[in-house]
mmCIF file of C-alpha atoms and ligand atoms in Angstrom:
data_model
loop_
_atom_site.group_PDB
_atom_site.id
_atom_site.type_symbol
_atom_site.label_atom_id
_atom_site.label_comp_id
_atom_site.label_asym_id
_atom_site.label_seq_id
_atom_site.Cartn_x
_atom_site.Cartn_y
_atom_site.Cartn_z
ATOM 1 C CA UNK A 5 -17.427 -13.655 3.178
ATOM 2 C CA UNK A 6 -14.416 -15.118 2.371
ATOM 3 C CA UNK A 7 -11.453 -16.841 4.367
ATOM 4 C CA UNK A 8 -8.646 -14.999 6.170
ATOM 5 C CA UNK A 9 -5.170 -15.947 6.213
ATOM 6 C CA UNK A 10 -3.794 -13.147 8.914
ATOM 7 C CA UNK A 11 -0.121 -12.755 8.396
ATOM 8 C CA UNK A 12 2.271 -11.129 11.404
ATOM 9 C CA UNK A 13 5.441 -10.350 11.866
ATOM 10 C CA UNK A 14 8.478 -7.679 11.930
ATOM 11 C CA UNK A 15 9.811 -5.600 9.291
ATOM 12 C CA UNK A 16 12.405 -8.326 7.136
ATOM 13 C CA UNK A 17 10.718 -11.504 8.045
ATOM 14 C CA UNK A 18 10.018 -12.770 4.704
ATOM 15 C CA UNK A 19 6.323 -12.389 5.832
ATOM 16 C CA UNK A 20 6.076 -11.037 2.113
ATOM 17 C CA UNK A 21 7.078 -13.243 0.235
ATOM 18 C CA UNK A 22 5.259 -15.968 2.263
ATOM 19 C CA UNK A 23 2.063 -13.923 2.036
ATOM 20 C CA UNK A 24 2.510 -13.462 -2.003
ATOM 21 C CA UNK A 25 2.957 -17.282 -2.782
ATOM 22 C CA UNK A 26 0.300 -18.474 -0.577
ATOM 23 C CA UNK A 27 -2.188 -16.156 -1.930
ATOM 24 C CA UNK A 28 -1.106 -17.315 -5.566
ATOM 25 C CA UNK A 29 -1.763 -20.294 -4.442
ATOM 26 C CA UNK A 30 -4.677 -20.461 -2.718
ATOM 27 C CA UNK A 31 -6.203 -17.901 -5.629
ATOM 28 C CA UNK A 32 -7.173 -15.288 -2.955
ATOM 29 C CA UNK A 33 -6.667 -11.691 -2.558
ATOM 30 C CA UNK A 34 -3.335 -10.071 -1.206
ATOM 31 C CA UNK A 35 -3.123 -6.819 1.107
ATOM 32 C CA UNK A 36 0.056 -6.056 2.349
ATOM 33 C CA UNK A 37 -1.221 -3.256 4.931
ATOM 34 C CA UNK A 38 2.218 -1.899 5.515
ATOM 35 C CA UNK A 39 1.748 -0.250 2.509
ATOM 36 C CA UNK A 40 -1.360 1.321 3.259
ATOM 37 C CA UNK A 41 1.002 2.945 6.731
ATOM 38 C CA UNK A 42 3.524 3.944 3.624
ATOM 39 C CA UNK A 43 1.238 5.379 1.601
ATOM 40 C CA UNK A 44 0.031 7.395 4.086
ATOM 41 C CA UNK A 45 3.774 8.360 5.252
ATOM 42 C CA UNK A 46 4.975 8.908 1.456
ATOM 43 C CA UNK A 47 1.315 11.792 0.696
ATOM 44 C CA UNK A 48 2.242 13.874 3.559
ATOM 45 C CA UNK A 49 6.560 13.554 2.689
ATOM 46 C CA UNK A 50 5.396 14.693 -0.459
ATOM 47 C CA UNK A 51 3.255 17.455 0.489
ATOM 48 C CA UNK A 52 5.310 18.559 2.648
ATOM 49 C CA UNK A 53 3.526 18.453 6.194
ATOM 50 C CA UNK A 54 4.995 17.560 8.988
ATOM 51 C CA UNK A 55 4.851 13.480 10.644
ATOM 52 C CA UNK A 56 3.719 14.575 13.830
ATOM 53 C CA UNK A 57 0.556 16.623 13.959
ATOM 54 C CA UNK A 58 -1.949 13.509 13.706
ATOM 55 C CA UNK A 59 -4.980 15.406 12.664
ATOM 56 C CA UNK A 60 -3.474 16.262 9.647
ATOM 57 C CA UNK A 61 -2.099 12.601 9.441
ATOM 58 C CA UNK A 62 -5.212 11.261 10.198
ATOM 59 C CA UNK A 63 -7.013 12.863 7.556
ATOM 60 C CA UNK A 64 -4.336 11.825 4.809
ATOM 61 C CA UNK A 65 -4.837 7.855 5.676
ATOM 62 C CA UNK A 66 -8.697 8.460 4.978
ATOM 63 C CA UNK A 67 -7.958 9.568 1.802
ATOM 64 C CA UNK A 68 -5.503 6.691 1.027
ATOM 65 C CA UNK A 69 -7.048 4.210 -1.321
ATOM 66 C CA UNK A 70 -6.322 0.464 -1.481
ATOM 67 C CA UNK A 71 -6.067 0.404 -5.557
ATOM 68 C CA UNK A 72 -3.538 2.502 -6.103
ATOM 69 C CA UNK A 73 -0.498 0.707 -3.768
ATOM 70 C CA UNK A 74 2.513 0.205 -6.135
ATOM 71 C CA UNK A 75 5.111 -2.143 -4.143
ATOM 72 C CA UNK A 76 8.031 0.140 -5.897
ATOM 73 C CA UNK A 77 7.076 2.767 -5.324
ATOM 74 C CA UNK A 78 6.649 2.929 -1.562
ATOM 75 C CA UNK A 79 9.678 0.354 -0.948
ATOM 76 C CA UNK A 80 12.238 2.804 -0.197
ATOM 77 C CA UNK A 81 13.804 2.989 3.743
ATOM 78 C CA UNK A 82 12.830 6.894 4.072
ATOM 79 C CA UNK A 83 9.333 5.734 3.321
ATOM 80 C CA UNK A 84 9.687 2.505 6.029
ATOM 81 C CA UNK A 85 11.051 4.816 8.832
ATOM 82 C CA UNK A 86 8.670 7.111 8.144
ATOM 83 C CA UNK A 87 5.263 5.071 8.153
ATOM 84 C CA UNK A 88 6.973 3.108 11.637
ATOM 85 C CA UNK A 89 6.489 6.751 12.594
ATOM 86 C CA UNK A 90 2.440 8.043 11.892
ATOM 87 C CA UNK A 91 2.123 4.471 12.889
ATOM 88 C CA UNK A 92 1.433 5.220 16.511
ATOM 89 C CA UNK A 93 -0.850 7.307 15.604
ATOM 90 C CA UNK A 94 -4.776 5.823 16.965
ATOM 91 C CA UNK A 95 -6.306 8.045 14.271
ATOM 92 C CA UNK A 96 -4.529 7.134 11.121
ATOM 93 C CA UNK A 97 -4.684 3.533 12.216
ATOM 94 C CA UNK A 98 -8.420 3.272 12.662
ATOM 95 C CA UNK A 99 -8.524 5.103 9.823
ATOM 96 C CA UNK A 100 -6.717 2.763 7.886
ATOM 97 C CA UNK A 101 -7.461 -0.498 9.440
ATOM 98 C CA UNK A 102 -11.180 0.372 8.751
ATOM 99 C CA UNK A 103 -9.759 0.236 4.447
ATOM 100 C CA UNK A 104 -7.977 -2.753 5.309
ATOM 101 C CA UNK A 105 -11.038 -4.627 7.177
ATOM 102 C CA UNK A 106 -13.294 -4.017 4.423
ATOM 103 C CA UNK A 107 -10.742 -5.072 1.797
ATOM 104 C CA UNK A 108 -10.461 -8.830 4.658
ATOM 105 C CA UNK A 109 -14.691 -9.601 2.951
ATOM 106 C CA UNK A 110 -13.281 -10.316 -0.485
ATOM 107 C CA UNK A 111 -14.199 -13.676 -1.698
ATOM 108 C CA UNK A 112 -13.240 -16.364 -2.501
ATOM 109 C CA UNK A 113 -10.210 -15.646 0.475
ATOM 110 C CA UNK A 114 -7.618 -13.004 0.935
ATOM 111 C CA UNK A 115 -4.567 -12.790 2.864
ATOM 112 C CA UNK A 116 -3.313 -9.391 4.485
ATOM 113 C CA UNK A 117 0.102 -9.163 6.227
ATOM 114 C CA UNK A 118 1.097 -6.577 8.326
ATOM 115 C CA UNK A 119 1.386 -5.787 12.400
ATOM 116 C CA UNK A 120 -1.225 -6.200 13.914
ATOM 117 C CA UNK A 121 -3.773 -8.676 11.441
ATOM 118 C CA UNK A 122 -4.231 -11.462 14.040
ATOM 119 C CA UNK A 123 -4.644 -9.483 17.445
ATOM 120 C CA UNK A 124 -6.551 -6.618 15.624
ATOM 121 C CA UNK A 125 -7.513 -6.151 12.092
ATOM 122 C CA UNK A 126 -8.607 -9.854 11.828
ATOM 123 C CA UNK A 127 -9.356 -11.689 14.687
ATOM 124 C CA UNK A 128 -11.718 -13.736 13.856
ATOM 125 C CA UNK A 129 -9.191 -15.125 10.937
ATOM 126 C CA UNK A 130 -9.708 -19.192 10.902
ATOM 127 C CA UNK A 131 -5.766 -19.382 10.462
ATOM 128 C CA UNK A 132 -3.307 -17.313 12.170
ATOM 129 C CA UNK A 133 0.484 -16.910 11.246
ATOM 130 C CA UNK A 134 3.381 -15.209 12.799
ATOM 131 C CA UNK A 135 6.300 -15.215 11.186
ATOM 132 C CA UNK A 136 9.772 -14.337 12.624
ATOM 133 C CA UNK A 137 13.400 -14.535 12.054
ATOM 134 C CA UNK A 138 16.535 -13.813 14.647
ATOM 135 C CA UNK A 139 17.151 -9.589 14.124
ATOM 136 C CA UNK A 140 20.429 -10.858 12.829
ATOM 137 C CA UNK A 141 18.898 -13.361 9.778
ATOM 138 C CA UNK A 142 16.430 -10.328 9.106
ATOM 139 C CA UNK A 143 19.664 -7.382 9.140
ATOM 140 C CA UNK A 144 21.510 -10.372 6.778
ATOM 141 C CA UNK A 145 18.411 -10.786 4.208
ATOM 142 C CA UNK A 146 18.155 -6.590 3.655
ATOM 143 C CA UNK A 147 22.142 -6.457 3.743
ATOM 144 C CA UNK A 148 21.686 -8.945 0.936
ATOM 145 C CA UNK A 149 18.661 -7.811 -1.060
ATOM 146 C CA UNK A 150 20.594 -4.437 -1.629
ATOM 147 C CA UNK A 151 23.741 -5.635 -2.899
ATOM 148 C CA UNK A 152 21.772 -8.052 -4.798
ATOM 149 C CA UNK A 153 20.428 -4.854 -6.441
ATOM 150 C CA UNK A 154 24.279 -3.983 -7.650
ATOM 151 C CA UNK A 155 24.282 -1.207 -4.567
ATOM 152 C CA UNK A 156 26.379 -1.174 -1.433
ATOM 153 C CA UNK A 157 25.077 -1.100 2.305
ATOM 154 C CA UNK A 158 26.470 -1.138 5.020
ATOM 155 C CA UNK A 159 25.503 -4.571 7.644
ATOM 156 C CA UNK A 160 26.070 -3.067 11.250
ATOM 157 C CA UNK A 161 24.134 -0.136 10.117
ATOM 158 C CA UNK A 162 21.149 -1.826 8.630
ATOM 159 C CA UNK A 163 20.795 -4.196 11.749
ATOM 160 C CA UNK A 164 21.017 -1.042 14.522
ATOM 161 C CA UNK A 165 18.081 -0.061 11.953
ATOM 162 C CA UNK A 166 15.901 -3.463 12.638
ATOM 163 C CA UNK A 167 16.475 -2.617 16.235
ATOM 164 C CA UNK A 168 14.598 0.501 15.810
ATOM 165 C CA UNK A 169 12.258 -0.133 14.098
ATOM 166 C CA UNK A 170 11.472 -3.954 15.896
ATOM 167 C CA UNK A 171 11.344 -1.332 19.597
ATOM 168 C CA UNK A 172 8.964 0.923 18.117
ATOM 169 C CA UNK A 173 6.338 -1.722 16.014
ATOM 170 C CA UNK A 174 6.655 -3.756 19.312
ATOM 171 C CA UNK A 175 6.775 -0.655 22.272
ATOM 172 C CA UNK A 176 4.130 1.362 20.634
ATOM 173 C CA UNK A 177 0.759 1.933 22.856
ATOM 174 C CA UNK A 178 -1.751 1.408 20.473
ATOM 175 C CA UNK A 179 -1.790 -1.875 18.250
ATOM 176 C CA UNK A 180 1.734 -3.029 19.656
ATOM 177 C CA UNK A 181 3.641 -6.043 17.809
ATOM 178 C CA UNK A 182 2.933 -9.459 18.983
ATOM 179 C CA UNK A 183 1.435 -12.802 18.403
ATOM 180 C CA UNK A 184 -2.624 -13.116 18.717
ATOM 181 C CA UNK A 185 -2.852 -16.078 21.314
ATOM 182 C CA UNK A 186 -3.735 -18.895 18.943
ATOM 183 C CA UNK A 187 -0.903 -17.771 16.193
ATOM 184 C CA UNK A 188 0.537 -20.255 15.060
ATOM 185 C CA UNK A 189 4.557 -19.376 14.890
ATOM 186 C CA UNK A 190 7.435 -19.709 12.354
ATOM 187 C CA UNK A 191 10.761 -18.839 12.883
ATOM 188 C CA UNK A 192 11.949 -18.966 8.584
ATOM 189 C CA UNK A 193 15.809 -17.807 10.310
ATOM 190 C CA UNK A 194 17.451 -21.330 9.402
ATOM 191 C CA UNK A 195 14.310 -22.067 7.302
ATOM 192 C CA UNK A 196 14.103 -22.057 2.869
ATOM 193 C CA UNK A 197 10.925 -19.876 1.497
ATOM 194 C CA UNK A 198 9.826 -23.339 -0.100
ATOM 195 C CA UNK A 199 10.012 -24.650 3.724
ATOM 196 C CA UNK A 200 8.135 -22.068 5.182
ATOM 197 C CA UNK A 201 5.718 -21.910 2.505
ATOM 198 C CA UNK A 202 5.191 -25.634 3.109
ATOM 199 C CA UNK A 203 4.353 -25.338 6.859
ATOM 200 C CA UNK A 204 2.081 -22.261 6.118
ATOM 201 C CA UNK A 205 0.293 -24.740 3.655
ATOM 202 C CA UNK A 206 -0.014 -27.327 6.321
ATOM 203 C CA UNK A 207 -1.992 -24.729 9.167
ATOM 204 C CA UNK A 208 -4.344 -23.692 6.212
ATOM 205 C CA UNK A 209 -4.705 -26.786 4.158
ATOM 206 C CA UNK A 210 -5.958 -27.558 8.362
ATOM 207 C CA UNK A 211 -8.272 -25.238 8.868
ATOM 208 C CA UNK A 212 -9.588 -25.572 5.371
ATOM 209 C CA UNK A 213 -10.673 -29.218 6.430
ATOM 210 C CA UNK A 214 -12.508 -28.337 9.191
HETATM 211 O O1 DC B 24 5.986 -3.497 6.668
HETATM 212 P P1 DC B 24 6.101 -2.416 6.324
HETATM 213 O O2 DC B 24 8.105 -2.013 6.292
HETATM 214 O O3 DC B 24 6.153 -1.952 4.961
HETATM 215 O O4 DC B 24 5.495 -1.543 7.520
HETATM 216 C C1 DC B 24 5.636 0.120 7.674
HETATM 217 C C2 DC B 24 5.307 -0.035 8.718
HETATM 218 O O5 DC B 24 4.043 0.721 8.810
HETATM 219 C C3 DC B 24 6.106 -0.945 10.206
HETATM 220 O O6 DC B 24 6.866 -0.294 10.569
HETATM 221 C C4 DC B 24 5.048 -0.774 11.353
HETATM 222 C C5 DC B 24 3.555 -0.377 9.734
HETATM 223 N N1 DC B 24 3.091 -0.630 10.126
HETATM 224 C C6 DC B 24 1.480 -0.908 10.777
HETATM 225 O O7 DC B 24 2.159 0.011 12.065
HETATM 226 N N2 DC B 24 0.531 -2.003 10.840
HETATM 227 C C7 DC B 24 0.355 -3.027 10.083
HETATM 228 N N3 DC B 24 -0.303 -4.411 10.266
HETATM 229 C C8 DC B 24 1.945 -2.710 9.037
HETATM 230 C C9 DC B 24 2.368 -2.046 9.444
#
């Protein structure tokens, strides 16, 4: 079994960028587990199936192929919203967590990022990071990403969406977003990407040398 790095945090906290950087630096496999929820939601939407039928959603989740996850196709805001809705269903979570756990065992190591990696998917991971930032900073970053693509965006609307997503992800009964008791907290509100990476690297190197 390889070395597992579990990274959790709310939407737009910077955990995706950080996870990819860590995976590159250590030569580990990376799985953005949000994409598995997004792929399930997209398959339902495309088939014209309802988002509130737990049995249909669970069956769809079982058919998701981790090798076919495409970030560009799945990044649409509407898919993220739909993903957050089906992510409250225990059957969907069971199916996707099983696939995520088998991914986590790959050699020489893996980086998984999501909402429940340190608490549910890989509670045995030797390194757990909880990456967060204030809702204002997260909304601002998302706003700037959209504007940088040449599209128009409304900061207040984005801020409201960030709050709604947080409430849903933190408030659900099954596997709510929260830091594992032994997670290292990384608040990136006032941190550059490089500073966040260096902080994470220090925790990882310490665990690798234990
Ligand atoms: O990180 P993201 O925006 O791609 O995630 C989309 C939704 O998927 C998120 O709102 C909640 C759900 N999710 C989850 O419940 N557990 C995970 N490990 C990852 C994502």
